[in-house]
Amino acid sequence: MARAQLNMASIMTKYGDTYSSYSSSYLNKLSSTKKTGGSLDALNDLLKSSALKNKSAEYKDMFSELYKNIYNISDDSSDSSSGMSSLQSIKTASADAGSAAMSIQNFANGLKYGGEIDLDSYKTAAQGFVDSYNAMIDKVGNSDSQSVLQQGVYMVNQAKVYSSALSRAGISLGSDNKLTLKDDLSKVSAADVKSTFGSMGFASKVEYRARNINQYSGGSGLFTANKVSSSSSSSSADKVDNSGTIKDLTAQIKERSGAIGDYIEKLNSGKVDFDEKEYNELAKNFIDSYNKMLSESSNSDKLGVNSQGVASASITKSYKFALQRAGFNVDNNGRISLGDTSNVTVKDMEYAFKNNSYLEKINQKAEQASSLANGASALGYNANKIVNYAYETGAIYNVYA
């Protein structure tokens, strides 16, 4: 059944809704007739069963085509087992994919939002990741292990979730659930790669599934990343323990966002009239603290703190149009600058800062970054363990994807 789910994920991607009714019928009929499936003999038995024998010829033809696609069988074969992947081949493919995922994640983590990217180095890392990922998909799809197949189902579904992010990073997801590196990477930015493959991104998801597949096929689940050099990547020496700075910035963000909220309340109560100069000063103070928090989060030596910076930038980008009404400009990296505020109204301020809780969400991310920065350094936790725990338990959610 897991193989059916994995292959059906590919078929649904390729054919869309055309096969949806047949896929549902297929699973129901297969379950009701207690057939294991996987051969032409089983298909013929199904077509003769009471569940299908009264169906139209067109329905049977469509049903048969779907069945053969799901089990990868042809008309000249009654047994689909001949093409099964060995456990050793799956173990090797998953190890390669896990290592490639770690490599591209390390490359992405070394980039800076708004910084430069060495496209040649990225192309090398991305092509290695794409090739190893596709090889693993092939091996997993032909496995006879239900546990391995189920991990494959999770993985291809995860790729669909990340399809937009992957496209921004120059990688397309095909109808067969395979990845393809685009020829033209000129529009790919450091921010695109970092947000897609950096900490808590798609590479982390692939590494996690590859580890499970590796273990289910007899491996240790331990991978080693290959070094990918880049003239624009920052080394571990560039990362710093800036927990004190992040704590101070968190307090600033709370204070300055609160000042904007208080100002809106005073305007609504009629205690003060709108003063563009005063509003601009409040806005600039908040913007300054927010942008500094993004920079410090990116420079932190703790991956959990890095992820909160990514999440903050993602939240800001999702509120881009609301913030524009309040006179704020948002760039592609999630950083803010002050624009024209001459026509800003109280309703515009409320729309951006009050009714939809943008400031509350940024305060929350700042608090989480501060907690991870100070807690990890004070207690001596390994930052990677924190991130792995957050990823596996869902404690930190990457809003960018």
Short mmCIF file of C-alpha atoms in Angstrom, two decimals:
data_model
loop_
_atom_site.label_atom_id
_atom_site.label_comp_id
_atom_site.label_asym_id
_atom_site.label_seq_id
_atom_site.Cartn_x
_atom_site.Cartn_y
_atom_site.Cartn_z
CA MET A 1 0.00 0.00 0.00
CA ALA A 2 2.87 2.37 0.70
CA ARG A 3 4.22 1.82 -2.82
CA ALA A 4 0.75 2.55 -4.15
CA GLN A 5 0.71 5.83 -2.23
CA LEU A 6 4.17 6.80 -3.45
CA ASN A 7 3.45 6.05 -7.10
CA MET A 8 0.01 7.63 -6.87
CA ALA A 9 1.64 10.84 -5.62
CA SER A 10 3.57 10.92 -8.89
CA ILE A 11 0.53 10.02 -10.98
CA MET A 12 -1.65 12.68 -9.37
CA THR A 13 1.03 15.29 -9.99
CA LYS A 14 1.19 14.28 -13.65
CA TYR A 15 -2.49 13.79 -14.44
CA GLY A 16 -4.19 16.02 -11.88
CA ASP A 17 -7.90 15.55 -11.19
CA THR A 18 -8.47 13.31 -14.23
CA TYR A 19 -7.57 10.24 -12.21
CA SER A 20 -8.82 11.35 -8.80
CA SER A 21 -12.09 9.41 -8.91
CA TYR A 22 -10.33 6.32 -10.23
CA SER A 23 -7.64 6.51 -7.56
CA SER A 24 -10.26 6.63 -4.81
CA SER A 25 -12.16 3.77 -6.40
CA TYR A 26 -8.95 1.84 -6.82
CA LEU A 27 -8.03 2.00 -3.14
CA ASN A 28 -11.56 1.17 -2.05
CA LYS A 29 -11.86 -1.77 -4.42
CA LEU A 30 -8.40 -3.06 -3.57
CA SER A 31 -9.21 -2.97 0.13
CA SER A 32 -12.66 -4.53 -0.22
CA THR A 33 -11.43 -7.41 -2.35
CA LYS A 34 -8.41 -8.09 -0.05
CA LYS A 35 -5.97 -8.13 -2.98
CA THR A 36 -2.32 -7.30 -2.42
CA GLY A 37 -1.85 -6.13 -6.00
CA GLY A 38 1.33 -5.74 -7.96
CA SER A 39 0.84 -8.11 -10.92
CA LEU A 40 -1.28 -8.57 -14.02
CA ASP A 41 -2.84 -11.65 -12.45
CA ALA A 42 -4.05 -9.57 -9.50
CA LEU A 43 -5.39 -6.92 -11.90
CA ASN A 44 -7.33 -9.53 -13.88
CA ASP A 45 -8.81 -10.90 -10.67
CA LEU A 46 -9.90 -7.40 -9.70
CA LEU A 47 -11.52 -6.73 -13.07
CA LYS A 48 -13.52 -9.96 -12.73
CA SER A 49 -14.54 -9.27 -9.13
CA SER A 50 -18.04 -8.23 -8.14
CA ALA A 51 -16.77 -4.75 -7.36
CA LEU A 52 -15.73 -4.07 -10.95
CA LYS A 53 -17.32 -6.58 -13.27
CA ASN A 54 -20.36 -4.38 -13.96
CA LYS A 55 -18.32 -1.26 -14.66
CA SER A 56 -18.12 0.13 -18.19
CA ALA A 57 -15.30 -0.77 -20.55
CA GLU A 58 -14.04 2.83 -20.37
CA TYR A 59 -13.92 2.68 -16.57
CA LYS A 60 -12.03 -0.62 -16.66
CA ASP A 61 -9.53 0.71 -19.16
CA MET A 62 -8.83 3.78 -17.04
CA PHE A 63 -8.69 1.65 -13.93
CA SER A 64 -6.23 -0.76 -15.55
CA GLU A 65 -3.99 2.05 -16.73
CA LEU A 66 -3.91 3.57 -13.24
CA TYR A 67 -3.18 0.18 -11.69
CA LYS A 68 -0.24 -0.46 -14.03
CA ASN A 69 1.19 2.99 -13.35
CA ILE A 70 0.93 2.48 -9.61
CA TYR A 71 2.71 -0.87 -9.68
CA ASN A 72 5.09 -0.11 -12.55
CA ILE A 73 4.09 -3.22 -14.50
CA SER A 74 3.78 -3.87 -18.21
CA ASP A 75 1.51 -6.10 -20.25
CA ASP A 76 4.27 -8.64 -20.91
CA SER A 77 4.98 -9.28 -17.24
CA SER A 78 2.91 -10.96 -14.56
CA ASP A 79 5.36 -10.27 -11.77
CA SER A 80 6.61 -6.81 -10.76
CA SER A 81 9.22 -8.01 -8.31
CA SER A 82 12.06 -8.29 -10.82
CA GLY A 83 12.81 -4.56 -10.67
CA MET A 84 12.93 -4.30 -6.89
CA SER A 85 15.76 -2.30 -5.30
CA SER A 86 18.10 -4.13 -2.98
CA LEU A 87 18.51 -2.88 0.58
CA GLN A 88 22.16 -2.17 -0.14
CA SER A 89 21.33 0.07 -3.09
CA ILE A 90 18.72 1.94 -1.04
CA LYS A 91 21.17 2.34 1.82
CA THR A 92 23.80 3.78 -0.52
CA ALA A 93 21.36 6.12 -2.29
CA SER A 94 19.93 7.45 0.97
CA ALA A 95 23.44 8.03 2.36
CA ASP A 96 24.38 9.99 -0.76
CA ALA A 97 21.18 12.05 -0.58
CA GLY A 98 21.62 12.73 3.13
CA SER A 99 25.19 13.90 2.63
CA ALA A 100 24.20 16.11 -0.31
CA ALA A 101 21.37 17.61 1.75
CA MET A 102 23.80 18.43 4.56
CA SER A 103 26.23 19.94 2.06
CA ILE A 104 23.76 22.30 0.46
CA GLN A 105 22.39 23.24 3.88
CA ASN A 106 25.88 24.16 5.07
CA PHE A 107 26.39 26.19 1.90
CA ALA A 108 23.08 28.02 2.45
CA ASN A 109 23.80 28.69 6.12
CA GLY A 110 27.06 30.34 5.11
CA LEU A 111 25.26 32.94 2.99
CA LYS A 112 24.05 36.29 4.27
CA TYR A 113 20.64 37.78 3.54
CA GLY A 114 21.24 40.60 1.12
CA GLY A 115 24.76 39.34 0.45
CA GLU A 116 26.37 37.97 -2.67
CA ILE A 117 26.24 34.38 -3.87
CA ASP A 118 28.83 32.49 -5.88
CA LEU A 119 26.51 30.94 -8.48
CA ASP A 120 29.16 28.52 -9.73
CA SER A 121 29.59 27.08 -6.25
CA TYR A 122 25.84 27.00 -5.74
CA LYS A 123 25.35 25.22 -9.06
CA THR A 124 27.79 22.52 -7.98
CA ALA A 125 26.05 22.02 -4.64
CA ALA A 126 22.56 22.15 -6.13
CA GLN A 127 23.33 19.72 -8.96
CA GLY A 128 24.81 17.25 -6.49
CA PHE A 129 21.73 17.56 -4.30
CA VAL A 130 19.32 17.17 -7.23
CA ASP A 131 21.11 14.12 -8.64
CA SER A 132 21.32 12.31 -5.31
CA TYR A 133 17.72 13.18 -4.42
CA ASN A 134 16.43 11.81 -7.72
CA ALA A 135 18.50 8.64 -7.35
CA MET A 136 17.04 8.06 -3.91
CA ILE A 137 13.49 8.59 -5.23
CA ASP A 138 14.14 5.92 -7.88
CA LYS A 139 15.48 3.39 -5.38
CA VAL A 140 12.79 4.04 -2.79
CA GLY A 141 10.01 3.77 -5.38
CA ASN A 142 11.18 0.23 -6.23
CA SER A 143 11.60 -0.94 -2.66
CA ASP A 144 9.61 -3.82 -1.20
CA SER A 145 9.92 -2.38 2.33
CA GLN A 146 6.73 -0.72 3.53
CA SER A 147 8.69 1.45 5.98
CA VAL A 148 11.01 2.71 3.26
CA LEU A 149 8.13 3.34 0.88
CA GLN A 150 6.22 5.30 3.51
CA GLN A 151 9.20 7.59 4.04
CA GLY A 152 9.25 8.11 0.28
CA VAL A 153 5.60 9.18 0.38
CA TYR A 154 6.38 11.73 3.08
CA MET A 155 9.37 13.02 1.12
CA VAL A 156 7.65 13.59 -2.23
CA ASN A 157 4.74 15.29 -0.48
CA GLN A 158 7.20 17.54 1.35
CA ALA A 159 8.78 18.48 -1.98
CA LYS A 160 5.38 19.62 -3.23
CA VAL A 161 5.00 21.86 -0.18
CA TYR A 162 8.37 23.43 -0.99
CA SER A 163 7.84 23.62 -4.77
CA SER A 164 7.53 27.42 -4.81
CA ALA A 165 10.59 27.91 -2.62
CA LEU A 166 12.56 25.44 -4.76
CA SER A 167 11.57 27.34 -7.89
CA ARG A 168 12.90 30.56 -6.40
CA ALA A 169 16.16 28.73 -5.74
CA GLY A 170 16.38 27.66 -9.39
CA ILE A 171 15.06 24.11 -9.04
CA SER A 172 11.85 22.82 -10.62
CA LEU A 173 9.71 19.90 -9.44
CA GLY A 174 8.56 17.66 -12.27
CA SER A 175 5.43 15.60 -12.73
CA ASP A 176 7.45 12.50 -11.82
CA ASN A 177 8.44 14.08 -8.48
CA LYS A 178 12.03 14.49 -9.68
CA LEU A 179 14.00 17.71 -9.29
CA THR A 180 15.69 19.57 -12.15
CA LEU A 181 18.23 22.36 -11.83
CA LYS A 182 17.32 25.22 -14.15
CA ASP A 183 19.81 26.36 -16.78
CA ASP A 184 19.41 30.03 -15.91
CA LEU A 185 20.28 30.79 -12.28
CA SER A 186 20.96 34.49 -12.82
CA LYS A 187 17.90 35.57 -10.82
CA VAL A 188 18.65 33.34 -7.83
CA SER A 189 19.67 35.37 -4.79
CA ALA A 190 21.48 34.48 -1.57
CA ALA A 191 18.20 35.01 0.27
CA ASP A 192 16.41 32.52 -2.01
CA VAL A 193 19.00 29.81 -1.37
CA LYS A 194 19.32 30.52 2.34
CA SER A 195 15.57 30.50 2.99
CA THR A 196 15.02 27.34 0.90
CA PHE A 197 17.95 25.20 2.00
CA GLY A 198 19.19 26.82 5.21
CA SER A 199 18.38 25.69 8.75
CA MET A 200 14.85 24.29 9.07
CA GLY A 201 14.41 24.36 5.28
CA PHE A 202 13.91 21.72 2.60
CA ALA A 203 17.40 20.25 2.95
CA SER A 204 16.69 19.52 6.62
CA LYS A 205 13.50 17.67 5.67
CA VAL A 206 15.33 15.58 3.06
CA GLU A 207 18.15 14.78 5.46
CA TYR A 208 15.64 13.63 8.08
CA ARG A 209 13.81 11.32 5.66
CA ALA A 210 17.07 10.04 4.17
CA ARG A 211 18.28 9.16 7.65
CA ASN A 212 15.11 7.15 8.33
CA ILE A 213 15.35 5.39 4.96
CA ASN A 214 19.00 4.62 5.59
CA GLN A 215 18.22 3.08 8.96
CA TYR A 216 15.27 1.07 7.61
CA SER A 217 17.60 -0.37 4.96
CA GLY A 218 20.25 -1.42 7.48
CA GLY A 219 22.40 1.72 7.65
CA SER A 220 23.54 3.77 10.63
CA GLY A 221 21.74 6.96 9.59
CA LEU A 222 24.97 8.96 9.96
CA PHE A 223 26.04 11.17 7.07
CA THR A 224 29.05 13.34 6.30
CA ALA A 225 28.63 16.59 4.40
CA ASN A 226 30.98 17.39 1.53
CA LYS A 227 32.56 20.82 1.72
CA VAL A 228 31.26 23.29 -0.85
CA SER A 229 33.47 26.36 -1.15
CA SER A 230 32.12 29.80 -1.93
CA SER A 231 33.77 33.16 -2.08
CA SER A 232 30.69 34.70 -0.50
CA SER A 233 29.99 32.16 2.22
CA SER A 234 30.86 32.99 5.81
CA SER A 235 32.93 30.53 7.79
CA SER A 236 32.14 29.39 11.30
CA ALA A 237 34.70 31.91 12.48
CA ASP A 238 32.35 34.67 11.29
CA LYS A 239 29.65 33.44 13.66
CA VAL A 240 29.61 34.93 17.13
CA ASP A 241 28.01 34.43 20.52
CA ASN A 242 25.93 37.62 20.46
CA SER A 243 23.31 36.54 23.00
CA GLY A 244 23.71 39.76 24.98
CA THR A 245 23.11 41.93 21.91
CA ILE A 246 20.07 39.89 20.89
CA LYS A 247 18.63 40.21 24.40
CA ASP A 248 19.02 44.00 24.25
CA LEU A 249 17.47 44.16 20.78
CA THR A 250 14.52 42.08 21.94
CA ALA A 251 13.83 44.59 24.70
CA GLN A 252 14.14 47.44 22.18
CA ILE A 253 11.74 45.85 19.73
CA LYS A 254 9.14 45.31 22.46
CA GLU A 255 9.50 48.87 23.71
CA ARG A 256 9.43 50.51 20.28
CA SER A 257 6.58 48.42 18.90
CA GLY A 258 4.67 49.22 22.07
CA ALA A 259 5.29 52.93 21.45
CA ILE A 260 3.68 52.65 18.01
CA GLY A 261 0.68 50.89 19.54
CA ASP A 262 0.34 53.57 22.24
CA TYR A 263 0.50 56.30 19.61
CA ILE A 264 -2.35 54.71 17.66
CA GLU A 265 -4.43 54.52 20.86
CA LYS A 266 -3.83 58.23 21.55
CA LEU A 267 -4.90 59.11 18.01
CA ASN A 268 -8.08 57.07 18.37
CA SER A 269 -8.93 58.64 21.70
CA GLY A 270 -8.49 62.16 20.35
CA LYS A 271 -5.75 62.96 22.86
CA VAL A 272 -3.33 63.91 20.07
CA ASP A 273 -3.50 64.83 16.40
CA PHE A 274 -1.45 63.00 13.78
CA ASP A 275 2.05 64.40 13.58
CA GLU A 276 4.03 62.99 10.67
CA LYS A 277 7.36 63.90 12.26
CA GLU A 278 6.51 62.10 15.50
CA TYR A 279 5.19 59.06 13.66
CA ASN A 280 8.32 58.90 11.50
CA GLU A 281 10.53 58.94 14.59
CA LEU A 282 8.57 56.08 16.18
CA ALA A 283 8.68 54.12 12.92
CA LYS A 284 12.41 54.66 12.37
CA ASN A 285 13.21 53.51 15.92
CA PHE A 286 11.29 50.27 15.41
CA ILE A 287 12.78 49.70 11.95
CA ASP A 288 16.30 50.22 13.26
CA SER A 289 15.87 47.62 16.02
CA TYR A 290 14.11 45.16 13.73
CA ASN A 291 16.77 45.30 11.00
CA LYS A 292 19.55 44.95 13.55
CA MET A 293 17.79 41.87 14.97
CA LEU A 294 17.78 40.26 11.52
CA SER A 295 21.51 40.92 11.13
CA GLU A 296 22.40 39.65 14.58
CA SER A 297 20.25 36.54 14.16
CA SER A 298 22.04 35.74 10.90
CA ASN A 299 25.45 36.21 12.56
CA SER A 300 24.64 34.12 15.63
CA ASP A 301 26.56 30.91 16.21
CA LYS A 302 23.31 29.18 17.24
CA LEU A 303 21.17 27.66 14.50
CA GLY A 304 18.00 28.10 16.52
CA VAL A 305 18.58 31.86 16.58
CA ASN A 306 19.27 31.84 12.82
CA SER A 307 15.90 30.19 12.22
CA GLN A 308 14.06 32.88 14.17
CA GLY A 309 15.62 35.55 11.99
CA VAL A 310 14.41 33.66 8.90
CA ALA A 311 10.93 33.39 10.40
CA SER A 312 10.83 37.12 11.26
CA ALA A 313 11.79 38.08 7.72
CA SER A 314 9.14 35.71 6.37
CA ILE A 315 6.44 37.22 8.57
CA THR A 316 7.40 40.71 7.46
CA LYS A 317 7.24 39.74 3.79
CA SER A 318 3.79 38.24 4.31
CA TYR A 319 2.62 41.60 5.72
CA LYS A 320 4.27 43.60 2.93
CA PHE A 321 1.14 45.27 1.56
CA ALA A 322 -0.29 46.05 4.98
CA LEU A 323 2.99 47.65 5.98
CA GLN A 324 3.07 49.70 2.77
CA ARG A 325 -0.20 51.31 3.81
CA ALA A 326 1.55 52.48 6.97
CA GLY A 327 4.45 53.95 4.97
CA PHE A 328 6.87 51.05 5.40
CA ASN A 329 8.80 49.50 2.48
CA VAL A 330 9.74 45.80 2.60
CA ASP A 331 12.53 44.39 0.41
CA ASN A 332 12.99 40.82 -0.82
CA ASN A 333 15.09 39.94 2.23
CA GLY A 334 12.39 40.95 4.69
CA ARG A 335 14.14 44.14 5.76
CA ILE A 336 12.20 47.36 6.30
CA SER A 337 12.78 50.99 5.36
CA LEU A 338 10.62 54.06 5.88
CA GLY A 339 8.80 55.37 2.82
CA ASP A 340 6.33 58.17 2.23
CA THR A 341 4.14 58.70 5.31
CA SER A 342 2.45 61.97 4.28
CA ASN A 343 -0.85 60.28 3.42
CA VAL A 344 -0.89 57.66 6.17
CA THR A 345 -4.14 57.55 8.16
CA VAL A 346 -5.03 56.06 11.52
CA LYS A 347 -6.89 53.27 9.70
CA ASP A 348 -3.73 52.48 7.74
CA MET A 349 -1.76 52.21 10.99
CA GLU A 350 -4.37 49.98 12.56
CA TYR A 351 -4.50 47.78 9.46
CA ALA A 352 -0.74 47.26 9.61
CA PHE A 353 0.00 47.24 13.32
CA LYS A 354 -3.08 46.51 15.34
CA ASN A 355 -5.85 44.49 13.76
CA ASN A 356 -3.63 41.74 12.32
CA SER A 357 -1.04 41.61 15.12
CA TYR A 358 2.11 42.04 13.01
CA LEU A 359 3.97 43.64 15.90
CA GLU A 360 2.91 40.85 18.26
CA LYS A 361 4.32 38.22 15.92
CA ILE A 362 7.64 40.04 15.56
CA ASN A 363 7.82 40.43 19.34
CA GLN A 364 7.22 36.71 19.71
CA LYS A 365 10.02 35.80 17.28
CA ALA A 366 12.39 38.21 19.01
CA GLU A 367 11.56 36.61 22.37
CA GLN A 368 12.18 33.13 20.97
CA ALA A 369 15.51 34.22 19.47
CA SER A 370 16.55 35.75 22.78
CA SER A 371 15.52 32.64 24.70
CA LEU A 372 17.44 30.33 22.36
CA ALA A 373 20.49 32.60 22.37
CA ASN A 374 20.72 32.99 26.13
CA GLY A 375 19.43 29.56 27.11
CA ALA A 376 21.77 27.72 24.78
CA SER A 377 24.84 29.67 25.87
CA ALA A 378 24.05 29.57 29.58
CA LEU A 379 23.19 25.89 29.75
CA GLY A 380 25.85 24.75 27.32
CA TYR A 381 23.45 23.09 24.90
CA ASN A 382 24.61 22.17 21.44
CA ALA A 383 22.81 24.45 18.98
CA ASN A 384 22.34 21.62 16.48
CA LYS A 385 20.55 19.53 19.11
CA ILE A 386 18.20 22.41 19.80
CA VAL A 387 17.34 22.79 16.15
CA ASN A 388 16.94 19.03 15.63
CA TYR A 389 14.61 18.86 18.63
CA ALA A 390 12.59 21.83 17.38
CA TYR A 391 12.37 20.32 13.90
CA GLU A 392 11.38 16.85 15.01
CA THR A 393 8.81 18.04 17.55
CA GLY A 394 7.46 20.94 15.55
CA ALA A 395 8.39 23.41 18.28
CA ILE A 396 9.62 25.90 15.69
CA TYR A 397 7.68 26.37 12.49
CA ASN A 398 9.32 27.72 9.36
CA VAL A 399 6.73 30.11 7.95
CA TYR A 400 8.68 30.86 4.80
CA ALA A 401 7.92 27.63 2.94
#
